[in-house]
mmCIF file of C-alpha atoms in Angstrom:
data_model
loop_
_atom_site.group_PDB
_atom_site.id
_atom_site.type_symbol
_atom_site.label_atom_id
_atom_site.label_comp_id
_atom_site.label_asym_id
_atom_site.label_seq_id
_atom_site.Cartn_x
_atom_site.Cartn_y
_atom_site.Cartn_z
ATOM 1 C CA MET Q 1 -9.378 9.197 6.434
ATOM 2 C CA VAL Q 2 -6.865 10.388 9.005
ATOM 3 C CA PHE Q 3 -4.117 7.847 8.555
ATOM 4 C CA PRO Q 4 -2.028 8.597 11.703
ATOM 5 C CA LEU Q 5 -5.074 7.938 13.908
ATOM 6 C CA TRP Q 6 -5.457 4.412 12.619
ATOM 7 C CA GLU Q 7 -4.446 1.668 15.020
ATOM 8 C CA GLU Q 8 -1.128 0.012 14.252
ATOM 9 C CA PHE Q 9 -1.710 -3.649 14.958
ATOM 10 C CA ILE Q 10 1.192 -5.512 13.419
ATOM 11 C CA PHE Q 11 4.796 -4.496 13.096
ATOM 12 C CA VAL Q 12 7.211 -7.197 12.061
ATOM 13 C CA TYR Q 13 10.854 -6.499 11.453
ATOM 14 C CA GLU Q 14 13.476 -8.132 13.669
ATOM 15 C CA GLY Q 15 14.914 -11.457 12.684
ATOM 16 C CA LEU Q 16 13.341 -11.608 9.255
ATOM 17 C CA PRO Q 17 15.639 -12.379 6.316
ATOM 18 C CA ASN Q 18 16.461 -10.001 3.459
ATOM 19 C CA GLY Q 19 15.246 -6.851 5.207
ATOM 20 C CA ILE Q 20 11.609 -7.966 5.125
ATOM 21 C CA MET Q 21 9.316 -5.658 7.064
ATOM 22 C CA GLU Q 22 5.562 -5.392 7.465
ATOM 23 C CA VAL Q 23 3.390 -2.851 9.225
ATOM 24 C CA ASP Q 24 -0.400 -3.076 9.251
ATOM 25 C CA TYR Q 25 -2.954 -0.481 10.254
ATOM 26 C CA ASN Q 26 -6.570 -1.193 11.126
ATOM 27 C CA TYR Q 27 -9.655 1.024 11.059
ATOM 28 C CA ASN Q 28 -13.258 -0.219 11.147
ATOM 29 C CA SER Q 29 -12.245 -3.698 9.883
ATOM 30 C CA ILE Q 30 -10.251 -2.201 7.011
ATOM 31 C CA VAL Q 31 -6.563 -3.074 6.953
ATOM 32 C CA ILE Q 32 -3.791 -1.166 5.208
ATOM 33 C CA GLN Q 33 -0.669 -3.282 4.963
ATOM 34 C CA PHE Q 34 2.788 -2.085 3.931
ATOM 35 C CA GLN Q 35 5.350 -4.768 3.114
ATOM 36 C CA GLN Q 36 8.992 -4.410 2.275
ATOM 37 C CA ASP Q 37 10.386 -7.578 0.771
ATOM 38 C CA ARG Q 38 13.932 -7.477 -0.524
ATOM 39 C CA GLY Q 39 14.054 -4.468 -2.855
ATOM 40 C CA SER Q 40 10.384 -3.510 -3.076
ATOM 41 C CA LEU Q 41 7.783 -1.746 -0.965
ATOM 42 C CA ASP Q 42 4.177 -2.776 -1.630
ATOM 43 C CA PHE Q 43 0.903 -1.971 0.014
ATOM 44 C CA SER Q 44 -2.448 -3.727 0.217
ATOM 45 C CA VAL Q 45 -5.816 -2.632 1.460
ATOM 46 C CA TYR Q 46 -8.472 -5.143 2.419
ATOM 47 C CA LYS Q 47 -11.518 -5.763 4.559
ATOM 48 C CA ASN Q 48 -12.445 -9.192 5.905
ATOM 49 C CA ASP Q 49 -9.526 -10.658 3.917
ATOM 50 C CA LYS Q 50 -10.873 -9.274 0.594
ATOM 51 C CA LEU Q 51 -9.476 -6.586 -1.674
ATOM 52 C CA PRO Q 52 -11.881 -3.897 -2.843
ATOM 53 C CA SER Q 53 -13.692 -5.145 -5.931
ATOM 54 C CA ASN Q 54 -12.856 -1.956 -7.838
ATOM 55 C CA PHE Q 55 -9.111 -2.128 -7.144
ATOM 56 C CA SER Q 56 -6.397 -3.549 -9.363
ATOM 57 C CA TRP Q 57 -2.734 -3.415 -8.404
ATOM 58 C CA GLU Q 58 -1.658 -3.398 -12.054
ATOM 59 C CA ARG Q 59 -4.123 -0.760 -13.258
ATOM 60 C CA ASP Q 60 -4.470 1.462 -10.202
ATOM 61 C CA VAL Q 61 -1.010 1.339 -8.669
ATOM 62 C CA HIS Q 62 1.675 0.016 -10.999
ATOM 63 C CA GLN Q 63 0.736 2.190 -13.982
ATOM 64 C CA GLU Q 64 0.211 5.279 -11.797
ATOM 65 C CA ILE Q 65 3.618 4.872 -10.132
ATOM 66 C CA ILE Q 66 5.312 4.738 -13.524
ATOM 67 C CA ARG Q 67 3.303 7.747 -14.702
ATOM 68 C CA ASN Q 68 3.777 9.872 -11.561
ATOM 69 C CA ILE Q 69 7.334 9.248 -10.356
ATOM 70 C CA PRO Q 70 9.877 10.731 -12.769
ATOM 71 C CA ASP Q 71 12.796 8.572 -13.828
ATOM 72 C CA ILE Q 72 11.504 5.437 -12.097
ATOM 73 C CA ASP Q 73 12.585 2.198 -13.757
ATOM 74 C CA PRO Q 74 9.402 0.262 -14.655
ATOM 75 C CA GLU Q 75 11.210 -2.971 -13.795
ATOM 76 C CA TRP Q 76 11.850 -1.733 -10.240
ATOM 77 C CA TYR Q 77 8.768 0.441 -9.777
ATOM 78 C CA CYS Q 78 8.337 -0.466 -6.095
ATOM 79 C CA LYS Q 79 11.869 0.351 -4.979
ATOM 80 C CA PRO Q 80 11.545 2.078 -1.580
ATOM 81 C CA CYS Q 81 11.971 5.846 -1.794
ATOM 82 C CA TYR Q 82 10.297 8.969 -0.425
ATOM 83 C CA GLU Q 83 8.404 9.473 -3.670
ATOM 84 C CA LEU Q 84 6.914 5.985 -3.482
ATOM 85 C CA VAL Q 85 5.774 6.394 0.132
ATOM 86 C CA ASP Q 86 4.248 9.776 -0.749
ATOM 87 C CA PHE Q 87 2.544 8.190 -3.756
ATOM 88 C CA TYR Q 88 1.020 5.411 -1.629
ATOM 89 C CA ILE Q 89 -0.272 7.827 1.020
ATOM 90 C CA ASN Q 90 -1.714 10.203 -1.573
ATOM 91 C CA PHE Q 91 -3.212 7.283 -3.486
ATOM 92 C CA LEU Q 92 -4.985 6.110 -0.345
ATOM 93 C CA LYS Q 93 -6.162 9.606 0.602
ATOM 94 C CA GLU Q 94 -7.601 10.224 -2.859
ATOM 95 C CA ARG Q 95 -9.259 6.839 -3.372
ATOM 96 C CA PHE Q 96 -9.992 5.375 0.016
ATOM 97 C CA ASP Q 97 -13.608 6.522 0.140
ATOM 98 C CA THR Q 98 -14.243 5.143 -3.347
ATOM 99 C CA PHE Q 99 -13.327 1.522 -2.591
ATOM 100 C CA VAL Q 100 -16.187 -0.936 -3.007
ATOM 101 C CA TRP Q 101 -16.313 -3.786 -0.541
ATOM 102 C CA ASP Q 102 -18.327 -6.824 -1.640
ATOM 103 C CA GLU Q 103 -19.686 -8.206 1.594
#
């Protein structure tokens, strides 16, 4: 996975309320989507509108963010910061090839 070579196909920012932003990247029918909505920054990964069957936001992301980012408030675990962006990119690099796509 070479993330910068992926095709950016959606970038939405201007005119949206509350600082909402979304940027999506596409590679071989797999979409990585980053969304900032109010005070949080989330990401999703899906193929043909389906999440990987072996992926759980709560188990794989939420708990790992709390475990890996020192001093993060569990109530605001998706607050945008450099550490969170780094976590998301590293998470994807480490696990991307292990995702199972039920076709």
